[in-house]
Structure formats: C-alpha cells, structure tokens
Tab-separated table of C-alpha atoms in Angstrom:
chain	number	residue	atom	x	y	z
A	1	UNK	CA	12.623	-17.623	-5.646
A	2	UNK	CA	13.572	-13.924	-4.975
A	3	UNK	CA	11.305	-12.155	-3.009
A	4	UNK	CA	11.413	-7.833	-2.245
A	5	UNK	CA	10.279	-5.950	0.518
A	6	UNK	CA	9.747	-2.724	0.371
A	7	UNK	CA	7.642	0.177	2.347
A	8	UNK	CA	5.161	2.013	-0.052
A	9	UNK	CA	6.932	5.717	-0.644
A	10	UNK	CA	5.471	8.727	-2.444
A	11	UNK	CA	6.768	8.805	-6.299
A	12	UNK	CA	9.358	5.709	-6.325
A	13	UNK	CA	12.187	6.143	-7.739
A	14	UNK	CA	13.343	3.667	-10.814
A	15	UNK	CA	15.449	1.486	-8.644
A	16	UNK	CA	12.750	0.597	-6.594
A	17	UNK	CA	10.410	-0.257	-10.080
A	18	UNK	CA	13.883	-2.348	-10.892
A	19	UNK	CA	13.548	-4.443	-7.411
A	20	UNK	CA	9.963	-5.010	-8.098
A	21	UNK	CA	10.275	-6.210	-11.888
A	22	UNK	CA	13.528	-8.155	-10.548
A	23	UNK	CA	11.230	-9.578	-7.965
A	24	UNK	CA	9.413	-13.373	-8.108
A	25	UNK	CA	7.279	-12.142	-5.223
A	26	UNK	CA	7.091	-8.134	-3.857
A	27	UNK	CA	5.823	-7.393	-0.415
A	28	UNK	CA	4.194	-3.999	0.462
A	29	UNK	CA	6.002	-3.628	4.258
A	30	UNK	CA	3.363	-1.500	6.191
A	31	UNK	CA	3.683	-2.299	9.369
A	32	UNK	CA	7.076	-0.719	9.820
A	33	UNK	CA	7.614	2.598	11.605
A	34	UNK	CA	6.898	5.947	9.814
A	35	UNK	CA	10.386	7.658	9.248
A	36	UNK	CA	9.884	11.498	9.272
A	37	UNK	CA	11.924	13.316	6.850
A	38	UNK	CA	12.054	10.244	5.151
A	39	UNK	CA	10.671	9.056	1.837
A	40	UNK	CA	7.502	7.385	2.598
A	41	UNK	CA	5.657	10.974	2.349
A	42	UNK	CA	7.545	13.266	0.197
A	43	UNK	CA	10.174	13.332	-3.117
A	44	UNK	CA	12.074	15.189	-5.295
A	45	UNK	CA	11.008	16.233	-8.779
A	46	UNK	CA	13.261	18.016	-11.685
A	47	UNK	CA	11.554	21.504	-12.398
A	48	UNK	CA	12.756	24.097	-14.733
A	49	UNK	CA	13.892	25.715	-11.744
A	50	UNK	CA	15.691	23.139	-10.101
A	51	UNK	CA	14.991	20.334	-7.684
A	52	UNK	CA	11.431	21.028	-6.444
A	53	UNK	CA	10.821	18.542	-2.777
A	54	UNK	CA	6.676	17.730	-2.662
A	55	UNK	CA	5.332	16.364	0.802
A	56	UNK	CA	2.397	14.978	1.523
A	57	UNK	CA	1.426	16.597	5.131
A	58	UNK	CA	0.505	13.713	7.396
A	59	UNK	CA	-0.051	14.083	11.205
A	60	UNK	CA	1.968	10.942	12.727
A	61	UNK	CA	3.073	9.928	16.127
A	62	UNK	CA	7.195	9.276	16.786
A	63	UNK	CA	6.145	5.498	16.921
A	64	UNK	CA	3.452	5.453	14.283
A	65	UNK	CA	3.063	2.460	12.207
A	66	UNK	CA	3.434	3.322	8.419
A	67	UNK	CA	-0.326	2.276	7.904
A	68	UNK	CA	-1.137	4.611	10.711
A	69	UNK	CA	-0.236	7.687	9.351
A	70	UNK	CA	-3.049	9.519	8.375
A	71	UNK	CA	-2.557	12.524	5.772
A	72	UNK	CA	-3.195	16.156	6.620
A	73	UNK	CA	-6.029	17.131	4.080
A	74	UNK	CA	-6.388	20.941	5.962
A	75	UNK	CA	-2.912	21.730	3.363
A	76	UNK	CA	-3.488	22.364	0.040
A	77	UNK	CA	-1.065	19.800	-0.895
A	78	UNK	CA	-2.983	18.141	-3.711
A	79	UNK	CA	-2.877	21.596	-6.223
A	80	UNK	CA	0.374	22.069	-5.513
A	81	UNK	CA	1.807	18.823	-6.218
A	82	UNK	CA	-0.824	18.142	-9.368
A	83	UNK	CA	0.551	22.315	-10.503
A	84	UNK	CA	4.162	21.239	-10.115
A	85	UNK	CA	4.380	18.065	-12.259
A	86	UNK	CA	2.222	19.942	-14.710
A	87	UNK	CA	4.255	22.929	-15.033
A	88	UNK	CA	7.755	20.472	-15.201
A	89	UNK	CA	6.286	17.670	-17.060
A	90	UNK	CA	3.076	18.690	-19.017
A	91	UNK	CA	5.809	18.850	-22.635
A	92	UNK	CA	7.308	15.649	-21.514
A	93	UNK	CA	6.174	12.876	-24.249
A	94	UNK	CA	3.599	10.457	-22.974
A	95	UNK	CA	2.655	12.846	-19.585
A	96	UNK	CA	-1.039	13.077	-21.814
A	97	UNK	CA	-1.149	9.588	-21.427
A	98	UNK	CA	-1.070	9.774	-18.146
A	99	UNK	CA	-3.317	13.130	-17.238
A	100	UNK	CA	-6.028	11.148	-16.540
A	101	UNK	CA	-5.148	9.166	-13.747
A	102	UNK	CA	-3.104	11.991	-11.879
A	103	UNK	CA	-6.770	13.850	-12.171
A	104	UNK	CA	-8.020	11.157	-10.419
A	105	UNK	CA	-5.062	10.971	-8.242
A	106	UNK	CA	-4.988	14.329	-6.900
A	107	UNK	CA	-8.671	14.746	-6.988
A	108	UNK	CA	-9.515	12.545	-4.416
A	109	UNK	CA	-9.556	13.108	-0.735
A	110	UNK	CA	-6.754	10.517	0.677
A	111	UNK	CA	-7.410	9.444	4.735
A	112	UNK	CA	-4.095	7.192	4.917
A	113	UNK	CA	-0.581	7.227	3.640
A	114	UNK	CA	-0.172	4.202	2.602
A	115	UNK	CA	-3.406	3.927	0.733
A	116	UNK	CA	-2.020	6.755	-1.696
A	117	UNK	CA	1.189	5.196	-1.954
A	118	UNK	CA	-0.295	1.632	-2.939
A	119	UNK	CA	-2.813	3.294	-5.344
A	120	UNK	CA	-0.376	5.277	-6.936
A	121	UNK	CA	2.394	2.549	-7.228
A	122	UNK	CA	-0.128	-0.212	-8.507
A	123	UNK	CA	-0.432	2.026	-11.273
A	124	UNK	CA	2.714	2.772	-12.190
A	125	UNK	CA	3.835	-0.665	-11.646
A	126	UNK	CA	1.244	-1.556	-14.715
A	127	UNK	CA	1.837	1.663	-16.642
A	128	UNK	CA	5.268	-0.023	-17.073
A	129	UNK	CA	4.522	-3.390	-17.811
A	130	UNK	CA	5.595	-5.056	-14.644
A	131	UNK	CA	4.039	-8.348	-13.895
C-alpha cells in the first residue's frame, strides 16, 4: 500500500495531483506548522504579463498550526485573485467549465486556511478524475 502526505496548499501544482492519483491512501497533514512565505497560502500563475504571485492574507502566529491560520478577509484578496485567473485564463479551453465553481469559490467568505485549501483541492482532485 502507498500512502501520501501532504499539507493542503493554495492552487497545487500537478506534481502534487500526480502523488495523490499515485496514492492508495492520501492524508491531508494539518496539524503541521504554518510556513510563511511558503506555499500553503499563496502561488504563482502564468499571466500575459508574466508570472503573477496571488496570496491569500492570513493573520498567523510564528508557531501556528496549519489549521490555525485564519485568513485575513479585511484584503480584497478574493477580486483580485478571481480578476487575475480571469484575465490569464478566461480563453483557455475548458476555464467555462469551470466558472462556476470559482464563483462559488471566491464568493464566499473563508474563516480558515485550510478549509479553502481542502474545498478547493477536493474539487480539483474530481475535476480530474482522481479516485
């Protein structure tokens, strides 16, 4: 049996949809420490600009538990993030397909980190067949 661990992080790359769908069993780690600066709140996105970094504000402690960290909602981070993958990706085939649930992604008025991060990867992890 092959089992993955993995903290939730904001966007996932492909690898890490590649350790899951290589995985018999995947674990959500939570209960590790937030790393500012690292990838649990923030990624990279092409743009027709260039590389284009969105972070989710969060207020967190040095120490803070990754299921601790709550999310800074006083930031207009949800426009800009929902404007930005619209602007790069709203041509890209099949990003129609997916409108719908980044409305309801960036719509909603996230308390916790890692409640985002599992919403958003549960759907991507379906949106690409992964069982």
């Amino acid at each position: 049996m092959l089992v993955g661990i993995h903290q939730p992080h904001y966007l996932p790359w492909l690898r890490y949809f590649e350790k899951i769908a290589r995985s018999d069993v995947f674990i959500l780690l939570d209960d590790v420490q937030f790393s500012k600066n690292g990838w649990q709140n923030r990624n990279k996105v092409k743009t027709p600009n260039g590389v284009a970094l969105l972070t989710v504000p969060v207020h967190a402690h040095f120490d803070a538990a990754l299921y601790n960290v709550t999310i800074d909602n006083r930031r207009p981070w949800r426009a800009k993030h929902r404007r930005t993958l619209d602007q790069s990706y709203g041509k890209a085939p099949f990003y129609e397909s997916h409108r719908r649930f980044l409305d309801d992604v960036y719509s909603q008025h996230w308390e916790r980190l890692v409640d985002l991060n599992t919403y958003m990867l549960g759907y991507f992890v379906r949106a690409l067949g992964i069982e």
